[in-house]
Tab-separated table of C-alpha atoms in Angstrom:
chain	number	residue	atom	x	y	z
A	1	MET	CA	135.289	87.267	100.277
A	2	ALA	CA	134.277	89.779	97.638
A	3	SER	CA	135.616	93.252	98.169
A	4	GLN	CA	133.190	96.054	98.952
A	5	THR	CA	134.466	98.064	95.986
A	6	ALA	CA	133.816	95.148	93.612
A	7	ILE	CA	130.286	94.638	94.890
A	8	LEU	CA	129.516	98.281	94.258
A	9	LYS	CA	130.117	97.889	90.520
A	10	ASN	CA	127.064	95.666	90.133
A	11	THR	CA	123.358	96.427	90.306
A	12	VAL	CA	120.406	94.380	91.496
A	13	THR	CA	119.691	93.780	87.787
A	14	THR	CA	122.775	92.135	86.305
A	15	PHE	CA	123.847	90.971	82.835
A	16	VAL	CA	124.870	87.338	82.497
A	17	SER	CA	125.607	88.000	78.828
A	18	SER	CA	125.653	91.198	76.799
A	19	GLY	CA	126.024	92.096	73.153
A	20	GLY	CA	128.870	94.482	72.390
A	21	GLY	CA	130.117	94.325	75.968
A	22	LYS	CA	127.579	96.856	77.236
A	23	GLN	CA	126.868	96.588	80.942
A	24	LEU	CA	124.424	98.072	83.422
A	25	THR	CA	126.605	99.254	86.286
A	26	SER	CA	126.197	101.396	89.362
A	27	ARG	CA	128.867	103.691	87.899
A	28	ARG	CA	126.512	105.012	85.229
A	29	VAL	CA	125.359	107.860	87.494
A	30	LEU	CA	128.921	109.173	87.550
A	31	ALA	CA	128.715	109.893	83.824
A	32	HIS	CA	126.977	113.121	84.900
A	33	PHE	CA	129.730	114.344	87.214
A	34	PRO	CA	131.429	116.639	88.115
A	35	GLU	CA	128.945	119.192	86.703
A	36	ARG	CA	126.022	117.802	88.667
A	37	LEU	CA	127.841	118.286	91.975
A	38	SER	CA	129.089	121.767	91.100
A	39	GLY	CA	128.231	124.213	93.876
A	40	TYR	CA	126.744	121.519	96.114
A	41	ASP	CA	127.749	121.874	99.769
A	42	GLU	CA	128.359	118.353	101.089
A	43	SER	CA	128.823	119.729	104.607
A	44	ASP	CA	125.245	121.021	104.670
A	45	HIS	CA	123.290	118.178	106.263
A	46	GLU	CA	120.106	120.187	106.663
A	47	ARG	CA	119.279	120.691	102.963
A	48	VAL	CA	119.170	117.648	100.710
A	49	ILE	CA	118.141	119.564	97.573
A	50	GLN	CA	120.120	122.786	97.335
A	51	THR	CA	119.411	123.919	93.783
A	52	ARG	CA	117.112	122.952	90.923
A	53	LEU	CA	118.607	120.482	88.430
A	54	ARG	CA	116.943	118.871	85.437
A	55	PRO	CA	116.157	115.155	85.833
A	56	VAL	CA	118.503	112.928	83.843
A	57	SER	CA	115.781	110.379	83.184
A	58	VAL	CA	112.048	110.047	83.739
A	59	ALA	CA	109.991	106.855	83.830
A	60	LEU	CA	106.536	107.072	82.301
A	61	CYS	CA	104.039	104.463	83.522
A	62	PRO	CA	101.016	105.197	81.341
A	63	THR	CA	98.533	102.555	82.473
A	64	ALA	CA	97.598	100.267	85.354
A	65	SER	CA	96.145	97.750	82.900
A	66	CYS	CA	97.998	94.466	82.379
A	67	VAL	CA	97.493	91.417	80.190
A	68	ARG	CA	98.478	88.836	82.801
A	69	GLN	CA	98.363	88.178	86.566
A	70	CYS	CA	101.864	87.207	87.702
A	71	ASN	CA	102.037	85.532	91.107
A	72	PHE	CA	104.957	87.741	92.156
A	73	CYS	CA	103.725	91.123	90.874
A	74	SER	CA	105.240	93.975	92.871
A	75	ASN	CA	102.279	96.207	91.982
A	76	THR	CA	99.375	93.883	92.831
A	77	THR	CA	97.532	96.202	95.219
A	78	ARG	CA	98.362	99.386	93.321
A	79	ASN	CA	97.269	97.926	89.985
A	80	LYS	CA	94.034	96.585	91.475
A	81	HIS	CA	93.256	100.036	92.813
A	82	GLY	CA	94.386	101.616	89.537
A	83	LYS	CA	92.086	99.410	87.462
A	84	GLN	CA	89.158	100.301	89.686
A	85	MET	CA	89.965	103.968	89.036
A	86	CYS	CA	90.640	103.273	85.323
A	87	ALA	CA	93.996	104.938	85.965
A	88	GLU	CA	95.914	105.837	82.837
A	89	TYR	CA	97.323	108.912	81.166
A	90	GLY	CA	94.929	111.136	79.310
A	91	ASN	CA	95.968	111.880	75.730
A	92	ASP	CA	96.448	115.615	76.386
A	93	MET	CA	98.339	114.989	79.621
A	94	PHE	CA	100.742	112.651	77.806
A	95	ARG	CA	101.445	115.342	75.215
A	96	GLU	CA	102.038	117.968	77.914
A	97	VAL	CA	104.469	115.707	79.777
A	98	SER	CA	106.315	115.008	76.533
A	99	GLU	CA	106.647	118.748	75.894
A	100	ASP	CA	107.996	119.297	79.404
A	101	LEU	CA	110.570	116.527	79.035
A	102	LYS	CA	111.879	118.154	75.858
A	103	ARG	CA	111.947	121.631	77.361
A	104	MET	CA	113.729	120.431	80.514
A	105	GLY	CA	116.453	118.645	78.554
A	106	VAL	CA	115.812	115.142	79.902
A	107	LEU	CA	118.249	112.615	78.403
A	108	GLY	CA	116.394	109.337	78.815
A	109	VAL	CA	112.719	108.380	79.069
A	110	THR	CA	111.706	104.884	80.112
A	111	ILE	CA	108.269	103.481	79.340
A	112	ALA	CA	107.389	100.993	82.051
A	113	GLY	CA	104.747	99.569	84.450
A	114	GLY	CA	102.552	99.803	86.639
A	115	GLY	CA	100.673	97.608	84.337
A	116	GLU	CA	101.831	96.601	80.864
A	117	PRO	CA	102.779	99.856	79.080
A	118	LEU	CA	102.208	98.512	75.572
A	119	SER	CA	98.537	97.960	76.417
A	120	TYR	CA	98.185	101.762	76.529
A	121	ASP	CA	96.609	102.655	73.175
A	122	LYS	CA	96.138	106.427	73.133
A	123	PRO	CA	97.257	108.150	69.873
A	124	ALA	CA	99.765	110.281	71.774
A	125	PHE	CA	101.784	107.160	72.610
A	126	ASP	CA	102.531	106.123	69.039
A	127	SER	CA	103.280	109.756	68.187
A	128	PHE	CA	105.668	109.909	71.127
A	129	LEU	CA	107.583	106.827	69.969
A	130	ALA	CA	107.785	107.995	66.329
A	131	GLN	CA	108.399	111.715	66.914
A	132	GLU	CA	111.085	113.480	64.913
A	133	SER	CA	114.478	113.875	66.622
A	134	PRO	CA	113.565	114.338	70.291
A	135	PRO	CA	116.432	115.415	72.607
A	136	PHE	CA	116.071	112.211	74.625
A	137	LYS	CA	116.268	108.499	73.889
A	138	ILE	CA	113.570	106.055	74.928
A	139	GLY	CA	113.841	102.775	76.822
A	140	ILE	CA	110.972	100.262	76.826
A	141	HIS	CA	110.187	97.779	79.620
A	142	THR	CA	107.510	95.269	78.630
A	143	ASN	CA	106.349	91.761	79.461
A	144	GLY	CA	106.518	91.026	75.725
A	145	VAL	CA	102.946	89.929	75.018
A	146	LEU	CA	102.335	93.026	72.857
A	147	LEU	CA	105.952	93.431	71.771
A	148	GLN	CA	105.242	93.583	68.046
A	149	ARG	CA	103.370	96.841	68.527
A	150	LEU	CA	106.842	98.432	68.522
A	151	PHE	CA	107.761	97.035	65.129
A	152	THR	CA	105.702	99.316	62.889
A	153	LYS	CA	107.686	101.104	60.186
A	154	PRO	CA	107.228	104.650	61.610
A	155	ILE	CA	108.505	103.589	65.047
A	156	VAL	CA	111.416	101.521	63.737
A	157	ASP	CA	112.450	104.203	61.219
A	158	ALA	CA	112.353	106.967	63.856
A	159	SER	CA	115.189	105.243	65.775
A	160	ASN	CA	114.158	106.958	69.011
A	161	ILE	CA	114.135	103.767	71.095
A	162	LYS	CA	117.545	103.090	72.629
A	163	TYR	CA	116.695	99.743	74.197
A	164	ILE	CA	113.853	97.262	74.646
A	165	ASN	CA	113.858	95.100	77.768
A	166	VAL	CA	111.426	92.175	77.927
A	167	SER	CA	110.680	90.800	81.399
A	168	ALA	CA	110.817	87.017	81.043
A	169	VAL	CA	109.578	84.376	83.465
A	170	ALA	CA	109.663	81.022	81.679
A	171	HIS	CA	111.188	78.899	78.946
A	172	ARG	CA	108.224	76.533	78.651
A	173	PRO	CA	104.494	77.208	78.224
A	174	ASP	CA	103.523	75.163	81.296
A	175	LEU	CA	105.878	77.137	83.554
A	176	TYR	CA	104.692	80.369	81.951
A	177	GLN	CA	101.093	79.546	82.809
A	178	GLN	CA	102.055	78.637	86.389
A	179	VAL	CA	103.899	81.930	86.985
A	180	THR	CA	101.623	84.338	85.107
A	181	GLY	CA	98.173	82.787	85.458
A	182	SER	CA	97.793	83.319	81.701
A	183	PRO	CA	97.112	80.875	78.849
A	184	HIS	CA	99.817	78.958	76.990
A	185	GLU	CA	99.106	80.984	73.862
A	186	GLN	CA	100.726	84.060	75.404
A	187	PHE	CA	104.021	82.198	75.724
A	188	PHE	CA	104.097	81.596	71.978
A	189	GLU	CA	103.052	85.187	71.219
A	190	ILE	CA	106.056	86.375	73.222
A	191	GLU	CA	108.353	83.874	71.515
A	192	GLN	CA	107.164	85.068	68.098
A	193	GLY	CA	107.853	88.674	69.112
A	194	LEU	CA	111.330	87.806	70.359
A	195	ARG	CA	112.169	86.045	67.103
A	196	LYS	CA	110.903	89.044	65.130
A	197	ALA	CA	113.066	91.385	67.209
A	198	VAL	CA	116.176	89.297	66.547
A	199	GLU	CA	115.353	89.313	62.824
A	200	LEU	CA	114.856	93.091	62.743
A	201	GLN	CA	117.993	93.702	64.762
A	202	SER	CA	120.098	91.900	62.179
A	203	GLY	CA	118.699	94.054	59.375
A	204	HIS	CA	118.648	97.542	60.926
A	205	ASP	CA	121.752	99.415	62.030
A	206	ASN	CA	119.760	101.619	64.415
A	207	PHE	CA	117.473	98.967	65.867
A	208	PRO	CA	117.298	99.240	69.679
A	209	GLU	CA	119.529	97.292	72.033
A	210	PHE	CA	117.369	94.273	72.722
A	211	GLY	CA	117.351	91.935	75.689
A	212	VAL	CA	115.400	89.907	78.189
A	213	LYS	CA	115.408	90.365	81.938
A	214	ILE	CA	114.688	87.059	83.652
A	215	ILE	CA	112.570	87.718	86.743
A	216	LEU	CA	113.267	85.071	89.379
A	217	CYS	CA	110.515	84.114	91.819
A	218	ARG	CA	109.613	81.141	93.981
A	219	SER	CA	107.961	79.333	91.054
A	220	ASN	CA	110.812	79.527	88.541
A	221	TYR	CA	114.184	80.157	90.211
A	222	ARG	CA	115.304	76.521	89.892
A	223	HIS	CA	114.877	76.841	86.104
A	224	VAL	CA	117.214	79.820	85.657
A	225	LYS	CA	119.839	77.860	83.693
A	226	GLY	CA	117.182	76.497	81.324
A	227	MET	CA	115.762	79.980	80.814
A	228	VAL	CA	119.173	81.507	80.092
A	229	ASP	CA	119.921	78.759	77.559
A	230	TYR	CA	116.493	79.123	75.936
A	231	PHE	CA	116.776	82.870	75.353
A	232	ARG	CA	120.350	82.619	74.152
A	233	GLY	CA	119.159	79.897	71.790
A	234	LEU	CA	116.678	82.350	70.288
A	235	GLY	CA	119.628	84.568	69.378
A	236	ILE	CA	119.163	87.111	72.172
A	237	LYS	CA	122.549	88.502	73.164
A	238	ASN	CA	121.530	90.584	76.186
A	239	VAL	CA	120.295	88.485	79.104
A	240	LEU	CA	119.826	89.976	82.559
A	241	LEU	CA	118.717	88.556	85.899
A	242	ARG	CA	116.750	90.022	88.765
A	243	CYS	CA	115.058	88.576	91.847
A	244	VAL	CA	111.586	89.726	92.835
A	245	GLY	CA	111.148	91.776	95.993
A	246	ASN	CA	108.479	92.688	98.512
A	247	PHE	CA	107.629	96.219	97.408
A	248	GLU	CA	104.137	96.597	98.807
A	249	PRO	CA	103.207	96.559	102.514
A	250	ASP	CA	102.732	93.012	103.891
A	251	GLN	CA	103.772	91.496	100.544
A	252	ASP	CA	105.258	87.983	100.675
A	253	VAL	CA	106.688	87.008	97.278
A	254	GLU	CA	110.431	87.367	97.768
A	255	LEU	CA	112.583	84.217	97.808
A	256	ARG	CA	113.086	82.680	101.241
A	257	ALA	CA	116.562	82.440	102.800
A	258	GLU	CA	117.082	78.806	101.821
A	259	GLN	CA	115.897	79.551	98.265
A	260	TYR	CA	118.400	82.401	97.952
A	261	ASP	CA	121.127	79.981	99.058
A	262	GLU	CA	120.012	77.409	96.490
A	263	LEU	CA	119.849	80.052	93.765
A	264	GLY	CA	123.320	81.308	94.661
A	265	ALA	CA	124.689	77.797	94.146
A	266	ILE	CA	122.976	77.585	90.739
A	267	PHE	CA	124.420	80.974	89.753
A	268	ARG	CA	127.871	79.840	90.827
A	269	GLU	CA	127.938	76.303	89.445
A	270	ASP	CA	125.699	76.443	86.367
A	271	LEU	CA	126.104	80.040	85.154
A	272	GLY	CA	129.654	80.790	86.325
A	273	MET	CA	128.640	84.097	87.881
A	274	SER	CA	131.095	85.994	90.057
A	275	GLU	CA	130.537	86.323	93.788
A	276	ASP	CA	130.044	90.057	93.266
A	277	GLN	CA	127.237	89.462	90.762
A	278	ILE	CA	125.605	86.869	93.006
A	279	SER	CA	125.710	89.208	95.984
A	280	ALA	CA	124.184	92.076	94.021
A	281	VAL	CA	121.334	90.033	92.503
A	282	THR	CA	120.409	88.086	95.629
A	283	GLY	CA	121.168	90.781	98.181
A	284	ARG	CA	123.022	88.147	100.218
A	285	ASN	CA	126.128	90.235	100.732
A	286	PRO	CA	129.110	88.742	102.610
A	287	VAL	CA	129.747	92.262	103.879
A	288	LYS	CA	126.794	94.359	105.001
A	289	PRO	CA	126.853	97.466	102.789
A	290	PRO	CA	127.306	100.739	104.658
A	291	ILE	CA	124.653	103.425	104.735
A	292	PRO	CA	125.438	106.171	102.185
A	293	SER	CA	126.159	109.637	103.517
A	294	ARG	CA	122.945	110.821	101.853
A	295	CYS	CA	120.576	109.860	99.083
A	296	TRP	CA	122.495	111.504	96.265
A	297	MET	CA	119.944	110.288	93.724
A	298	THR	CA	117.251	112.493	95.268
A	299	ALA	CA	119.648	115.269	96.315
A	300	LEU	CA	120.947	115.693	92.766
A	301	GLN	CA	117.516	115.027	91.238
A	302	PHE	CA	118.552	112.241	88.899
A	303	ASN	CA	115.181	110.708	88.110
A	304	ALA	CA	111.428	110.645	88.519
A	305	GLY	CA	108.502	108.360	87.795
A	306	ILE	CA	105.049	109.459	86.651
A	307	TYR	CA	102.514	106.787	87.548
A	308	PRO	CA	99.211	105.912	85.807
A	309	ASP	CA	97.163	108.119	88.141
A	310	GLY	CA	99.481	111.067	87.446
A	311	GLU	CA	101.320	111.004	90.787
A	312	VAL	CA	105.022	111.855	90.529
A	313	TYR	CA	107.582	109.981	92.614
A	314	ILE	CA	111.324	110.448	92.957
A	315	CYS	CA	112.037	106.950	94.282
A	316	THR	CA	110.571	103.611	93.142
A	317	LEU	CA	111.129	102.167	96.594
A	318	TRP	CA	108.812	104.761	98.126
A	319	ALA	CA	106.210	105.132	95.356
A	320	GLN	CA	103.373	105.661	97.811
A	321	LYS	CA	100.913	108.544	97.843
A	322	GLU	CA	102.416	110.148	100.944
A	323	PHE	CA	105.729	110.529	99.082
A	324	SER	CA	104.323	111.996	95.862
A	325	ILE	CA	105.685	115.412	94.871
A	326	GLY	CA	102.442	116.237	93.055
A	327	ASN	CA	100.131	115.140	90.268
A	328	VAL	CA	100.495	116.040	86.585
A	329	ASN	CA	96.743	115.982	86.154
A	330	LYS	CA	96.675	119.078	88.354
A	331	GLU	CA	99.990	120.788	87.606
A	332	ARG	CA	102.638	120.568	84.878
A	333	PHE	CA	105.576	118.303	85.576
A	334	SER	CA	107.974	121.186	84.913
A	335	SER	CA	106.279	123.174	87.701
A	336	LEU	CA	106.318	120.328	90.225
A	337	TRP	CA	109.996	119.598	89.645
A	338	GLY	CA	112.210	121.446	92.113
A	339	GLY	CA	109.228	122.869	93.992
A	340	GLU	CA	108.674	122.996	97.739
A	341	ARG	CA	106.894	119.645	97.912
A	342	HIS	CA	109.751	118.044	95.953
A	343	ARG	CA	112.257	119.399	98.486
A	344	GLN	CA	110.169	118.206	101.444
A	345	VAL	CA	109.848	114.661	100.109
A	346	ALA	CA	113.586	114.523	99.384
A	347	GLN	CA	114.254	115.398	103.037
A	348	VAL	CA	111.984	112.592	104.237
A	349	LEU	CA	113.472	109.977	101.890
A	350	ASN	CA	116.993	110.970	102.831
A	351	ARG	CA	116.108	110.491	106.501
A	352	LYS	CA	114.774	107.000	105.752
A	353	LEU	CA	118.048	106.111	104.066
A	354	LYS	CA	120.077	107.451	106.978
A	355	GLU	CA	117.964	105.455	109.437
A	356	GLY	CA	118.795	102.241	107.568
A	357	ILE	CA	115.223	101.676	106.355
A	358	CYS	CA	116.081	101.516	102.627
A	359	ASP	CA	116.773	97.970	101.403
A	360	PRO	CA	119.831	97.529	99.112
A	361	LEU	CA	118.162	94.568	97.353
A	362	ARG	CA	115.095	96.563	96.370
A	363	CYS	CA	116.819	99.894	95.658
A	364	ARG	CA	118.325	99.961	92.165
A	365	LEU	CA	120.529	102.909	93.116
A	366	TYR	CA	121.734	102.061	96.624
A	367	TYR	CA	125.228	101.209	95.440
A	368	SER	CA	125.263	104.226	93.142
A	369	ASN	CA	124.850	106.389	96.250
A	370	LEU	CA	127.883	104.702	97.775
A	371	LEU	CA	129.887	105.312	94.597
A	372	VAL	CA	129.023	109.014	94.746
A	373	ASP	CA	130.366	109.000	98.323
A	374	LYS	CA	133.631	107.571	97.021
A	375	TYR	CA	133.733	110.208	94.284
A	376	VAL	CA	133.127	113.007	96.792
A	377	GLU	CA	135.938	111.585	98.923
A	378	GLY	CA	138.297	111.944	95.958
A	379	ALA	CA	138.056	108.717	93.948
A	380	HIS	CA	137.734	110.594	90.653
A	381	ASP	CA	139.179	107.644	88.735
A	382	LEU	CA	135.699	106.092	88.979
A	383	LEU	CA	134.344	108.534	86.385
A	384	PRO	CA	133.332	106.870	83.113
A	385	SER	CA	134.188	108.803	79.976
A	386	LYS	CA	131.492	110.961	78.390
A	387	SER	CA	131.811	108.911	75.225
A	388	SER	CA	130.893	105.759	77.165
A	389	MET	CA	127.596	107.135	78.485
A	390	ASP	CA	125.496	105.009	76.152
A	391	ASP	CA	127.650	101.936	76.771
A	392	CYS	CA	126.892	102.099	80.488
A	393	TYR	CA	123.255	103.153	79.975
A	394	GLY	CA	124.052	106.545	81.476
A	395	ARG	CA	120.926	108.146	79.989
A	396	PHE	CA	118.732	105.907	82.119
A	397	ILE	CA	119.001	106.172	85.903
């Protein structure tokens, strides 16, 4: 049986191969200790947020528009509503948010969905990617159809992008069409972009860390070995795995119990994954994880997400209007952060965690909360070195 400590080192998104030995681990949050905990009273159970801290990372989700219709999409209802509203960042709002991120000293900015972020075509976006020496690094999450938009000379030469992560669903055009509801041609557009990225990576010292994240759903999970082999065959060194989850109310896309069991056997026998990795990715833990003492991620204000309609959330698991801390179309992000509404929402989310409502499979940071508990209890040997922050993706929470 895998030890609880070992399980905690993994995340729900796990590398099965990585270039340069870099790994995405739950420990990355500890790269920001002990300073982040300085002056925090762990015995105070009434106040989750006790002082204002800058966010370590912020996810920008600029548009609800997408170029495909995946049968497992975790944002189906939200994107449908967003498209009806034509929800996306205004050009001026994007610039204002960018200014706030610089002024607040944010370390990492991820560009993600919502929809497909590279379909957002406002001028402020290209300027953001190619700006001169920002204080933060940028991470890109894309489905890959428009990947080559990132390969213009100004963007590549700026070297602001730390990593590019392409969500992958298939190794054959027929499977791609089945999963995404999109034409075969898109599969080959993505493949062309992946090949171009591998080519550029070999010729540029500062080219972003590049990888694919294989998203496993009911339509493709039996093909995981073929997909891993296909992407490795293209020369991609970083390959990650993640299972889909039911993020929206009444959603039914997650693997069924017997499918998780079958997938676990494939992980074990065909990919040689450890039991700890299998448990983290599938959520089928041999030991039920304990409930953290509090949601340290919200208490210590590690991250935020700004969605296409401008709503700001401090937890992806609870990115619903009732848990928004405000809207950047009405008030600057720097003003919303640390305000009264922010503190109120943190209290509510912490209570949900304590009541056992938060799901470890869907929460990227559940195990990070448990690691902070261990640190608070005195396990200071868990701290990664400051010099290893980029190796453990410590800029991006």
